[in-house]
mmCIF file of C-alpha atoms and ligand atoms in Angstrom:
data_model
loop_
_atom_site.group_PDB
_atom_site.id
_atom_site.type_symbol
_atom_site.label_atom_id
_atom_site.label_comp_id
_atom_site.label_asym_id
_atom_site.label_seq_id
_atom_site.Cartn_x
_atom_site.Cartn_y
_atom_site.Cartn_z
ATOM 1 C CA UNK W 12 37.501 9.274 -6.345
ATOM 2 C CA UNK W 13 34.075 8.419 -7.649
ATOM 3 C CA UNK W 14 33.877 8.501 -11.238
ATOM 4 C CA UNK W 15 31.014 7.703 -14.407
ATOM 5 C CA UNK W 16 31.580 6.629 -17.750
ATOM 6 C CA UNK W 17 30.325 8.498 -20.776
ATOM 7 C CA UNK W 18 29.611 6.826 -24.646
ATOM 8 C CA UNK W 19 30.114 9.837 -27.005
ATOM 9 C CA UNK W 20 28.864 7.726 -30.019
ATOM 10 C CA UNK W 21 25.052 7.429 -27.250
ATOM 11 C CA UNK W 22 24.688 10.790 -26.235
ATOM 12 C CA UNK W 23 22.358 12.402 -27.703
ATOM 13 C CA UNK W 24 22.948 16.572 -25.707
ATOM 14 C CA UNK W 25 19.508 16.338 -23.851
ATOM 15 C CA UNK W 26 21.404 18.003 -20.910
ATOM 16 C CA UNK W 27 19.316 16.124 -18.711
ATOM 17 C CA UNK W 28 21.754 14.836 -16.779
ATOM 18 C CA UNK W 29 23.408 17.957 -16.558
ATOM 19 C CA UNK W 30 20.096 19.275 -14.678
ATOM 20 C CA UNK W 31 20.087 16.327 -12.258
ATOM 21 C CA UNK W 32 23.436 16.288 -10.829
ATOM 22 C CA UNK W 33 23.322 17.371 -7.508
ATOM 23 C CA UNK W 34 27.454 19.051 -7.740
ATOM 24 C CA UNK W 35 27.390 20.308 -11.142
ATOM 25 C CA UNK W 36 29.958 18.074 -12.248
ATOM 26 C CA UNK W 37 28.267 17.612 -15.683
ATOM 27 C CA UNK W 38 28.827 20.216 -18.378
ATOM 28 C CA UNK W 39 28.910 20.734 -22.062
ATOM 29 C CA UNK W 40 31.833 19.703 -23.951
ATOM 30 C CA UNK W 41 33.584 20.752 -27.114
ATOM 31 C CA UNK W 42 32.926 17.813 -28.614
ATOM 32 C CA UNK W 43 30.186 17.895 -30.975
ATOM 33 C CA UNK W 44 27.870 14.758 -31.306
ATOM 34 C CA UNK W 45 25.964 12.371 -33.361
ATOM 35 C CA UNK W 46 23.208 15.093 -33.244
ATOM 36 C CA UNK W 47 24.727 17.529 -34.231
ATOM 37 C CA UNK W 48 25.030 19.717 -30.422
ATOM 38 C CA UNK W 49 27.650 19.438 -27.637
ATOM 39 C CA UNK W 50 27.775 16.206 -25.910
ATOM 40 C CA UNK W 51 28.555 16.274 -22.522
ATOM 41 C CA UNK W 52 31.692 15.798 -20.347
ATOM 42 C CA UNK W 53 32.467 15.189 -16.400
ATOM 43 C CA UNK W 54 34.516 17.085 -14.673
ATOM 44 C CA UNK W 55 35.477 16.176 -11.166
ATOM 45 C CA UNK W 56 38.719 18.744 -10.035
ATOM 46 C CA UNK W 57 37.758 18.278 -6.584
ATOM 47 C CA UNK W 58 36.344 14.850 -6.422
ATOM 48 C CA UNK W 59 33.535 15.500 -5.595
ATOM 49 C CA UNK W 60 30.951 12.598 -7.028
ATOM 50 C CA UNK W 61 29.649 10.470 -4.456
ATOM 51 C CA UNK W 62 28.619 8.031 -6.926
ATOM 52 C CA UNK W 63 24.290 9.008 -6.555
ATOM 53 C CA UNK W 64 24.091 7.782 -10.133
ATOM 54 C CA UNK W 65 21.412 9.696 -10.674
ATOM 55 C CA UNK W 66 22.940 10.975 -13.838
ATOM 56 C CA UNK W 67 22.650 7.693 -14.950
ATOM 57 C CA UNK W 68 19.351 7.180 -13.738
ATOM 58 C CA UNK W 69 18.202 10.180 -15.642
ATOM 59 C CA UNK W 70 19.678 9.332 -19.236
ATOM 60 C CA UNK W 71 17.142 8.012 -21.560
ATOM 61 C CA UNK W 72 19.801 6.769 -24.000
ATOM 62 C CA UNK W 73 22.147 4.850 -21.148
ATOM 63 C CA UNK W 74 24.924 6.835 -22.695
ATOM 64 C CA UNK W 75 25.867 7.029 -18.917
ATOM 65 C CA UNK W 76 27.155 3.215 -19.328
ATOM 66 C CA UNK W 77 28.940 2.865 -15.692
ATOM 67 C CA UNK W 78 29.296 4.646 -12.073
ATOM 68 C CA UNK W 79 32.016 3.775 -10.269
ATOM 69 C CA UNK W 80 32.251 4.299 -6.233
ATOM 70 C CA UNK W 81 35.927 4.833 -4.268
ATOM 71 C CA UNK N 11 36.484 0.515 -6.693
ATOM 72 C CA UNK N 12 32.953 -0.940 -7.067
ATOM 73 C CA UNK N 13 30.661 -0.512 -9.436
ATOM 74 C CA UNK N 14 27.271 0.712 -8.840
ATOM 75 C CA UNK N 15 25.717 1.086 -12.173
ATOM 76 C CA UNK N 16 25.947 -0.602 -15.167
ATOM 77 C CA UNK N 17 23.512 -1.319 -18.819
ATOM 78 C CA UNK N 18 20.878 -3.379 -17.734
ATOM 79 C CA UNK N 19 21.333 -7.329 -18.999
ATOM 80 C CA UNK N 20 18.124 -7.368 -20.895
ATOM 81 C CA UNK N 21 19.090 -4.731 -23.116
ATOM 82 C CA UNK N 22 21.221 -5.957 -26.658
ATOM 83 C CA UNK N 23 24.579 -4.943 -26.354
ATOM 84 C CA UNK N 24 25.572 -1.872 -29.042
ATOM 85 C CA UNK N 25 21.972 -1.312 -29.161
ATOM 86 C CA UNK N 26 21.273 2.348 -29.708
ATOM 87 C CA UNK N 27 17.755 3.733 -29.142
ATOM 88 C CA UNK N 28 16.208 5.558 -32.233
ATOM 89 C CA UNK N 29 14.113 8.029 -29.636
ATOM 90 C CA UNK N 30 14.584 11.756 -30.249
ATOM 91 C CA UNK N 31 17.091 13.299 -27.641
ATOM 92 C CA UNK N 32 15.486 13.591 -24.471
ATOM 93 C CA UNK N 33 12.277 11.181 -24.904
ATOM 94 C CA UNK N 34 10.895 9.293 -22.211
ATOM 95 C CA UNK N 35 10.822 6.441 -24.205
ATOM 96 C CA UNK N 36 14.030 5.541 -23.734
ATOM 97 C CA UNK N 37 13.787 5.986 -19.737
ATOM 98 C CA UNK N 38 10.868 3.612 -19.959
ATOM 99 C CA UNK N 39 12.399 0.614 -21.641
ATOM 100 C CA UNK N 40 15.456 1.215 -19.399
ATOM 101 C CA UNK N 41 13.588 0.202 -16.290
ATOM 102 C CA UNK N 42 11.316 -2.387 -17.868
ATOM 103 C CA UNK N 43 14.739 -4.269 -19.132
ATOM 104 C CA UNK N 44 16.279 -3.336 -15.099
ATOM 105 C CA UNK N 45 12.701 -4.823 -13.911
ATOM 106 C CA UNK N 46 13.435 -8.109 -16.232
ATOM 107 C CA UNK N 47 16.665 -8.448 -15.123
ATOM 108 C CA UNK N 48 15.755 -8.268 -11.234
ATOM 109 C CA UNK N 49 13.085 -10.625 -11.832
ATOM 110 C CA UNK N 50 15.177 -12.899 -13.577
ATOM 111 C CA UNK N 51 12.758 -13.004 -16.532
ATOM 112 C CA UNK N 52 14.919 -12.718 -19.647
ATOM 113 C CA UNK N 53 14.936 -16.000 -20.867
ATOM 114 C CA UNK N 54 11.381 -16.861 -20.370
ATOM 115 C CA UNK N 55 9.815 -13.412 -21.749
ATOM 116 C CA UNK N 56 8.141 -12.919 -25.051
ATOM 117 C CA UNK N 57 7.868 -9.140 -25.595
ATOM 118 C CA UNK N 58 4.845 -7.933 -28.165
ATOM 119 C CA UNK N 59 5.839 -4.686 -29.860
ATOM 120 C CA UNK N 60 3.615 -2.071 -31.066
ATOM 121 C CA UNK N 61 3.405 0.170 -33.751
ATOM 122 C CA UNK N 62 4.514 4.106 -32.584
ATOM 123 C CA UNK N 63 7.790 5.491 -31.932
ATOM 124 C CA UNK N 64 8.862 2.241 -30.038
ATOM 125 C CA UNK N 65 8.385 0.111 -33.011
ATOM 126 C CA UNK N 66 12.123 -1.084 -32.938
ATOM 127 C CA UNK N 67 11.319 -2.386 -29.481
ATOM 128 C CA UNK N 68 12.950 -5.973 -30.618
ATOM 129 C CA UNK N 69 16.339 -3.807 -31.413
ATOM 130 C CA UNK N 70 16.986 -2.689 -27.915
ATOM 131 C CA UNK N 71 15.482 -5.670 -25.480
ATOM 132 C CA UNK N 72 17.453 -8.740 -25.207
ATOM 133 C CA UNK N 73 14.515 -10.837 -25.207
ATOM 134 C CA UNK N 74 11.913 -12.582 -27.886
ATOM 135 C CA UNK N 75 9.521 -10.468 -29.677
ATOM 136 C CA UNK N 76 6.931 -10.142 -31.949
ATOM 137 C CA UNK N 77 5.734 -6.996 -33.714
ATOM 138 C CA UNK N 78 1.635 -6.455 -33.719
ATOM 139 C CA UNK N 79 -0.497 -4.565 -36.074
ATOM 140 C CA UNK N 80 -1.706 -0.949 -34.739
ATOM 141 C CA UNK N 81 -3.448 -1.651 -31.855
ATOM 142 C CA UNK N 82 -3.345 -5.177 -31.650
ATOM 143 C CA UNK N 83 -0.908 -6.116 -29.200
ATOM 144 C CA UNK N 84 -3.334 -7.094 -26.601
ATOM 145 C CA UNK N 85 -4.708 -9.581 -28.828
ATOM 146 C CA UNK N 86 -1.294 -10.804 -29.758
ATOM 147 C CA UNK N 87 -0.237 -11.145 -26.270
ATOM 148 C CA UNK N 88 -3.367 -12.889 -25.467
ATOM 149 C CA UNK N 89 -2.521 -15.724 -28.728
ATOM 150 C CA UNK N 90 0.661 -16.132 -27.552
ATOM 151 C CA UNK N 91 0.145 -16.459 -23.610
ATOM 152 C CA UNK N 92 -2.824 -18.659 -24.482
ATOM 153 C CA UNK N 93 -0.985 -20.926 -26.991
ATOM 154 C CA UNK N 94 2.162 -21.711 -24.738
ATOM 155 C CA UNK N 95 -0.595 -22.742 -21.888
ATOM 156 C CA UNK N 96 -1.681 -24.968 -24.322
ATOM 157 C CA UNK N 97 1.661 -26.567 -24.600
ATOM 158 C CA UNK N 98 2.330 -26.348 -20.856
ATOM 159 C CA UNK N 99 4.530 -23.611 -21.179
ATOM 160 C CA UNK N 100 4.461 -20.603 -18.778
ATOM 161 C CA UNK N 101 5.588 -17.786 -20.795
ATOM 162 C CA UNK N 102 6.024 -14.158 -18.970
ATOM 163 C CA UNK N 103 4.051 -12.108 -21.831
ATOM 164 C CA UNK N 104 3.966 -7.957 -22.298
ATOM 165 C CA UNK N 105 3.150 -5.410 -24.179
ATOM 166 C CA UNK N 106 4.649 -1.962 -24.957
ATOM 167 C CA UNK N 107 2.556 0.453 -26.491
ATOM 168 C CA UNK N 108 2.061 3.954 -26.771
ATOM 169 C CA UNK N 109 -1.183 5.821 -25.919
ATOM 170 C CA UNK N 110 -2.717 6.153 -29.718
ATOM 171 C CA UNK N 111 -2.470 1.782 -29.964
ATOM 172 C CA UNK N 112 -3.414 1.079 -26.943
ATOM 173 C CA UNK N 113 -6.372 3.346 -26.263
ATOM 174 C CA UNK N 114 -7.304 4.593 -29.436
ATOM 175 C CA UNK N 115 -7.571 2.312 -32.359
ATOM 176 C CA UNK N 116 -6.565 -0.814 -30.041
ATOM 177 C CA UNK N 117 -8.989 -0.051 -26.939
ATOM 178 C CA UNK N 118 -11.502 -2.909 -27.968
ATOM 179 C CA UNK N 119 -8.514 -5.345 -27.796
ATOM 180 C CA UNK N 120 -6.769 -3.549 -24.709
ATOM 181 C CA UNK N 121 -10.336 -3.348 -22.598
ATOM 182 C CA UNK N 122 -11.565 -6.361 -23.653
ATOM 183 C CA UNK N 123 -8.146 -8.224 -22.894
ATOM 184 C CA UNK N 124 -8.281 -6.221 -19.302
ATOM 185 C CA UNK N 125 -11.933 -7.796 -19.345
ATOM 186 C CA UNK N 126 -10.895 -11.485 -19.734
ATOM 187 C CA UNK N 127 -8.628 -10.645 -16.787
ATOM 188 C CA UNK N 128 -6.145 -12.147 -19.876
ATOM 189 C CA UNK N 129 -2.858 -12.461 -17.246
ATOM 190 C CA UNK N 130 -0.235 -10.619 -19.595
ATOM 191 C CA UNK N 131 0.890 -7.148 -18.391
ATOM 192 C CA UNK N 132 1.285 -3.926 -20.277
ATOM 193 C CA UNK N 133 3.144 -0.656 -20.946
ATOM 194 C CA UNK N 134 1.251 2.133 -21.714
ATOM 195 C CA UNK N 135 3.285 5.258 -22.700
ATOM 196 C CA UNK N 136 1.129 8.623 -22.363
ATOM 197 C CA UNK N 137 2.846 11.148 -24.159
ATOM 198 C CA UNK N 138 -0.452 12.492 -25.660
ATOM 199 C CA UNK N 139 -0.424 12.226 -29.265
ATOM 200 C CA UNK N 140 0.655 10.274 -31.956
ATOM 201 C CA UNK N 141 4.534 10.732 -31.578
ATOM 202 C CA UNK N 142 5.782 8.723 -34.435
ATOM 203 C CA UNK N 143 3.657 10.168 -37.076
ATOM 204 C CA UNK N 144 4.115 14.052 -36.488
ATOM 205 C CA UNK N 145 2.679 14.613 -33.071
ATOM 206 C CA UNK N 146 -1.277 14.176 -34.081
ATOM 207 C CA UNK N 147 -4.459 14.593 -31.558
ATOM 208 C CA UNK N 148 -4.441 11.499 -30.064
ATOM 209 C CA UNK N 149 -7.116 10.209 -27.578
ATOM 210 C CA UNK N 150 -4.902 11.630 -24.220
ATOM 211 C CA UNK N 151 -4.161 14.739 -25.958
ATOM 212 C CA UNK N 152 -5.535 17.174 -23.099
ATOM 213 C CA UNK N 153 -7.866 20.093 -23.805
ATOM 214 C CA UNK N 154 -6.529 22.990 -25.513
ATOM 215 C CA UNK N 155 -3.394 21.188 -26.522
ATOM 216 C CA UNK N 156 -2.095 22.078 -29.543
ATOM 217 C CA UNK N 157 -1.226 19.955 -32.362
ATOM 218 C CA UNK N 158 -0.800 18.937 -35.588
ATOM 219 C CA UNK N 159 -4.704 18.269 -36.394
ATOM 220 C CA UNK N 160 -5.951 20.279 -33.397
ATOM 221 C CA UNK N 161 -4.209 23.213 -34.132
ATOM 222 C CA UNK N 162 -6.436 25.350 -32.382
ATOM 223 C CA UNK N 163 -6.676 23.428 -29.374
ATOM 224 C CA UNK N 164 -8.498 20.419 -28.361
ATOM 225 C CA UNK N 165 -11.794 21.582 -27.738
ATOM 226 C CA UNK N 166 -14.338 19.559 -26.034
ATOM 227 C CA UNK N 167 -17.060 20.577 -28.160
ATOM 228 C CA UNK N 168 -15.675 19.446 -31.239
ATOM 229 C CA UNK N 169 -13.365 16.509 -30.031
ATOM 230 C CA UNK N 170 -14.645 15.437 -27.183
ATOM 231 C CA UNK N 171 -12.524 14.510 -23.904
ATOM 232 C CA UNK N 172 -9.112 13.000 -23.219
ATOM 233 C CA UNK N 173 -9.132 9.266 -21.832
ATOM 234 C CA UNK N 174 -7.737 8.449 -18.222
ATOM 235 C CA UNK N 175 -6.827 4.859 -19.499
ATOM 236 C CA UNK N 176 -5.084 3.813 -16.056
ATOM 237 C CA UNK N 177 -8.427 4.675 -14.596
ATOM 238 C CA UNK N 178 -10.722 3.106 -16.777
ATOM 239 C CA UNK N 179 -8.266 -0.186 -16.909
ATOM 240 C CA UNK N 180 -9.045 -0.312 -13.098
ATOM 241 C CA UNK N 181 -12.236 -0.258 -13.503
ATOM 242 C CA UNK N 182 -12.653 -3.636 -15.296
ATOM 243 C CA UNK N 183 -12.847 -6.949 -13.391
ATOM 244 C CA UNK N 184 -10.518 -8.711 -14.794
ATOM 245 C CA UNK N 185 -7.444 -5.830 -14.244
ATOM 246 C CA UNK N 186 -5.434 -7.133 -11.130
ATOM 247 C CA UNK N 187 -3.157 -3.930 -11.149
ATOM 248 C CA UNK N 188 -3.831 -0.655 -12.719
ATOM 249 C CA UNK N 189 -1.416 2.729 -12.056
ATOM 250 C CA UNK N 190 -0.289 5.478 -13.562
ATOM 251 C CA UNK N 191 3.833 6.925 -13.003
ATOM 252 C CA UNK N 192 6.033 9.479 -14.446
ATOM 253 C CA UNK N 193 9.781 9.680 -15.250
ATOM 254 C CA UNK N 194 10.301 13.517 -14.821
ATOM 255 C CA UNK N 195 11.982 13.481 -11.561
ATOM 256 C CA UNK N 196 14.603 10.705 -9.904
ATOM 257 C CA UNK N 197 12.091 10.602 -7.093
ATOM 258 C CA UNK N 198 9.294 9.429 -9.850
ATOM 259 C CA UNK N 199 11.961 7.284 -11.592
ATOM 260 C CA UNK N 200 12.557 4.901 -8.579
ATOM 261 C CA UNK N 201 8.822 5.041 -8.196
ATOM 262 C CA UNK N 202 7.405 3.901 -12.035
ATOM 263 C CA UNK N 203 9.985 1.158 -11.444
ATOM 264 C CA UNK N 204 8.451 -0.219 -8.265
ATOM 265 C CA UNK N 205 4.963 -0.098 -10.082
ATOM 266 C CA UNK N 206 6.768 -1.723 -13.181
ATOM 267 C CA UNK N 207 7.953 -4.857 -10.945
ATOM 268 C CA UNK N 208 4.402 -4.914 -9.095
ATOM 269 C CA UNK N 209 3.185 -5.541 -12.683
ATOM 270 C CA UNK N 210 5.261 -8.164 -13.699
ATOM 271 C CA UNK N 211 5.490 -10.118 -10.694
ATOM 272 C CA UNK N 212 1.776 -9.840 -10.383
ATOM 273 C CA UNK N 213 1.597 -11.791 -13.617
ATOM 274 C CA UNK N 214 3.760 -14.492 -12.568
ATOM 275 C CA UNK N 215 1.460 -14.814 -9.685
ATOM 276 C CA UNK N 216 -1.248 -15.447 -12.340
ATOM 277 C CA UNK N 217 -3.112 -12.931 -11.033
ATOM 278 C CA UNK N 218 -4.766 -11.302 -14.471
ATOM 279 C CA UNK N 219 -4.626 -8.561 -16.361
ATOM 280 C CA UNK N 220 -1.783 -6.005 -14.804
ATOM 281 C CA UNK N 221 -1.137 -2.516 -16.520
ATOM 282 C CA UNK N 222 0.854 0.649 -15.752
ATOM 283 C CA UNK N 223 0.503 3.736 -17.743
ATOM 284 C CA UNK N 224 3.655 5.980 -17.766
ATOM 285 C CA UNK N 225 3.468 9.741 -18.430
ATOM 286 C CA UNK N 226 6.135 10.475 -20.827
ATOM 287 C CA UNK N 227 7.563 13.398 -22.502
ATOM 288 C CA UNK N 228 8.044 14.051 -26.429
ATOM 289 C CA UNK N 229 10.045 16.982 -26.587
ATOM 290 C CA UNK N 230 9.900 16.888 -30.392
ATOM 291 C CA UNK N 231 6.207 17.435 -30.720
ATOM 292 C CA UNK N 232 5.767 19.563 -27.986
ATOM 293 C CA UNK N 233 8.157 21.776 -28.907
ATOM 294 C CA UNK N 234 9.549 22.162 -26.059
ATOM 295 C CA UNK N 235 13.316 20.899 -24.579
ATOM 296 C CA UNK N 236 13.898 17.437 -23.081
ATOM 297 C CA UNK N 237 14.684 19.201 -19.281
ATOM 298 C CA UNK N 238 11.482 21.574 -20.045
ATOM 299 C CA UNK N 239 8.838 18.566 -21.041
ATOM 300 C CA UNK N 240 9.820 17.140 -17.659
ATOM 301 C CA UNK N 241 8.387 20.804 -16.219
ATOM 302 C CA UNK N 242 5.345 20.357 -17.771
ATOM 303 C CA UNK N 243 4.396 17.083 -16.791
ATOM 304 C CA UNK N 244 5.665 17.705 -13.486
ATOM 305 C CA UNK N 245 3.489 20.666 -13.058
ATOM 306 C CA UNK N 246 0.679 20.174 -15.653
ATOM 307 C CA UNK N 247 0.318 17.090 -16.967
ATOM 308 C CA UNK N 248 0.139 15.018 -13.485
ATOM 309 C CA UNK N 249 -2.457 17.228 -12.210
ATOM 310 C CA UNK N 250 -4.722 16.565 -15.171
ATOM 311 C CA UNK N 251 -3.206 12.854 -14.942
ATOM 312 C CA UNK N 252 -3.036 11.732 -10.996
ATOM 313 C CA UNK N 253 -0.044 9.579 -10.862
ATOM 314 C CA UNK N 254 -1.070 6.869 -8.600
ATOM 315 C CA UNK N 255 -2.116 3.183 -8.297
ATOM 316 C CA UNK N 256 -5.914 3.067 -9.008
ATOM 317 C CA UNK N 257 -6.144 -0.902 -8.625
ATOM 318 C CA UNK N 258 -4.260 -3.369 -6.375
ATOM 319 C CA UNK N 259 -6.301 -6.482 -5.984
ATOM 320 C CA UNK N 260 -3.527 -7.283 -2.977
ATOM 321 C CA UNK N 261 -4.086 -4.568 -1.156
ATOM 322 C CA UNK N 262 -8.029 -3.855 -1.728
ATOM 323 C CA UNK N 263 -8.608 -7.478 0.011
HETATM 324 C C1 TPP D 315 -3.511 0.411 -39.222
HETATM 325 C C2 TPP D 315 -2.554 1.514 -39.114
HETATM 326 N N1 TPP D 315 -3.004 2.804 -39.116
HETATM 327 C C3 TPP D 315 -2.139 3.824 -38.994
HETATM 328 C C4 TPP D 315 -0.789 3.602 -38.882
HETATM 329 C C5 TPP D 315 0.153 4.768 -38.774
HETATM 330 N N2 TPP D 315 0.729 4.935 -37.446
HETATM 331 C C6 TPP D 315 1.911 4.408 -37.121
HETATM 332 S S1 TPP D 315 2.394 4.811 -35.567
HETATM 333 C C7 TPP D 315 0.981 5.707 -35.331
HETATM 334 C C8 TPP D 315 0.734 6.456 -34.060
HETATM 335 C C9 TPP D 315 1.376 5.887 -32.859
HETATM 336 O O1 TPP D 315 1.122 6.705 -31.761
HETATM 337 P P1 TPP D 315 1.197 6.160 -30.289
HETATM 338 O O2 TPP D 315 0.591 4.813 -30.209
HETATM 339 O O3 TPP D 315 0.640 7.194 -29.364
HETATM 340 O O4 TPP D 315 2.760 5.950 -30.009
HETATM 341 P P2 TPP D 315 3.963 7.000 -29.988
HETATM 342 O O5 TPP D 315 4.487 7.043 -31.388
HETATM 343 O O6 TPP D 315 3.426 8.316 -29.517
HETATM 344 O O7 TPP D 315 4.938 6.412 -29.047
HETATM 345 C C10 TPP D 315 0.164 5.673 -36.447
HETATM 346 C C11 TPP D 315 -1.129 6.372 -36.542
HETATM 347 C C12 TPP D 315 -0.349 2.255 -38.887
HETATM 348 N N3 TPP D 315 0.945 1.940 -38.742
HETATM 349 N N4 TPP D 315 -1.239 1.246 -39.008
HETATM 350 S S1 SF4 D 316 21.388 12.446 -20.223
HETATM 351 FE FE1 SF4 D 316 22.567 11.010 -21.505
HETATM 352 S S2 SF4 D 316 22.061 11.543 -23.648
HETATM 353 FE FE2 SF4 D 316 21.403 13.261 -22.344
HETATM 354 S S3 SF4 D 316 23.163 14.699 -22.362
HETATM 355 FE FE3 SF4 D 316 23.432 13.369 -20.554
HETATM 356 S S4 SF4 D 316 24.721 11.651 -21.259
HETATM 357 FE FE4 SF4 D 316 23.936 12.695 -23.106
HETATM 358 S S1 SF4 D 317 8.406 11.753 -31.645
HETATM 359 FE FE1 SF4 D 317 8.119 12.059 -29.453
HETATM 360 S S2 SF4 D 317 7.653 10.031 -28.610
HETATM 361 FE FE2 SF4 D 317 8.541 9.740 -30.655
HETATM 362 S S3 SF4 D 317 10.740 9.422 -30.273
HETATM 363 FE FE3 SF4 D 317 10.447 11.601 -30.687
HETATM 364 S S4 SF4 D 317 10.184 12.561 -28.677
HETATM 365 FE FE4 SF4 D 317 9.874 10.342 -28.450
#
């Protein structure tokens, strides 16, 4: 089960990597952050990610700090 | 379980990027710090930072650097590269401006360092205008953009036309490698990085003066979200600004 690693206290809710990810496996979260918006969450029920790390590619504030690949 | 991405090397650990959400800015220096750490270049770099939005540049890279005056970091770079020669010391030497130092009230010291075929390398970010101070006409702003002191427009009559500074960088002698990227699609992500390295290993090849201008978003002054800015330089922006690689002095031979 692929998997990435999120830093609340980095993102900044762009949603850019929501846009990017090629299963939908990024959303908005309940969590409000240092901006004052929704940061974001993964959610992977159905293990999906195969680990493109494009999301990671795509954030401009490397609040996507890892990718890991199972 | 392996992992397959992780913070680039050359960037300071608990570093956190004073962009706006969403700016390109942050993409750019991102690659340039994956480019340093491919190349192995950390230790050896001196990085000359500019005055714009990415003034703070010597808060997020992991490497020396020295802030310039508006517009002067061509002229920095140039002291520095020059003086460590002296000292027979090879240095690896950029720049990293935005569009309103480097082409507007630095474009005697960028064109005349591109010129001298001076062999430093530099990052231009095109986000045309002057983010950092409110989103002014700057000298990329493209006609009939609106902004803070063109609020009509930009209208040629009045102001005159935008710059194509990747084009007119190629055009001088001394320029080794001249392009232009994006960052509003992975595709042109993976690209502006292979144009990044091309640039920096280009200087270590002493080969001159090697530049690559990067079309960036500013969501802030554009008004306009971070997912949406990527639109409009995806389907505006790039057609007024090719994105390609106007000079290669490899592959003209
Ligand atoms: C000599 C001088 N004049 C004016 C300023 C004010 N100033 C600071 S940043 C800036 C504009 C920077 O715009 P740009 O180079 O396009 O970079 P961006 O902020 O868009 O990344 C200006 C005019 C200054 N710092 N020094
Ligand atoms: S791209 Fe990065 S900063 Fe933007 S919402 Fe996603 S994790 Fe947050
Ligand atoms: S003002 Fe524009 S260029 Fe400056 S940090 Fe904000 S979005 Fe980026």
């Amino acid at each position: 089960m692929s998997f990435i690693e999120i830093d609340n206290n980095k993102c900044k809710s762009c949603y850019l990597c929501i846009d990017v990810c090629p299963f939908k496996l990024i959303k908005k979260s309940e969590t409000i952050g240092k901006t004052g918006q929704n940061i974001v969450e993964f959610k992977d029920e159905n293990s999906k990610c195969s680990a493109c790390k494009m999301c990671a590619m795509m954030c401009p504030d490397i609040a996507i700090t890892k990718v890991w690949k199972t | 379980m392996q992992q397959v991405y992780s913070t680039p090397k050359s960037i300071k650990k608990d570093s956190t990027f004073t962009f706006c959400a969403g700016c390109d800015h942050g993409l750019a220096i991102k690659l340039v710090a994956e480019v340093l750490d491919e190349l192995n270049l950390r230790e050896n770099t001196i990085a000359v930072a500019s005055s714009g939005c990415s003034v703070f540049l010597y808060d997020f890279l992991d490497v020396d650097c020295i802030e310039s005056p508006h517009g002067r970091a061509c002229a920095v770079a140039t002291g520095i590269k020059r003086a460590h020669r002296a000292l027979n010391e090879e240095k690896f030497v950029f720049t990293y401006q935005g569009d309103g130092d480097f082409a507007s009230i630095g474009l005697s010291e960028s064109l005349h360092s591109a010129l001298r075929g001076e062999n430093i390398s530099v990052i231009c970010i095109n986000n045309t205008n002057y983010g950092m101070t409110g989103g002014q006409m700057g000298p990329t702003t493209v006609l009939g953009q609106h902004t803070t002191t063109s609020p009509n427009g930009r209208n040629v009559k009045y102001h005159g036309y935008p710059i194509k500074t990747a084009e007119q960088i190629a055009l001088c002698d001394g320029t080794c490698f001249s392009a232009r990227v994006a960052l509003c699609d992975i595709k042109n992500i993976i690209n502006a990085k292979e144009q990044i390295k091309k640039c920096f290993e280009y200087q270590k090849q002493n080969l001159g003066f090697s530049f690559v201008e990067i079309l960036s978003s500013c969501p802030t002054n554009w008004k306009l979200s971070p997912s949406d800015s990527h639109k409009k330089i995806k389907e505006e922006l790039s057609e007024i600004y090719p994105l390609k690689v106007f000079k290669d002095i490899k592959e003209n031979d």
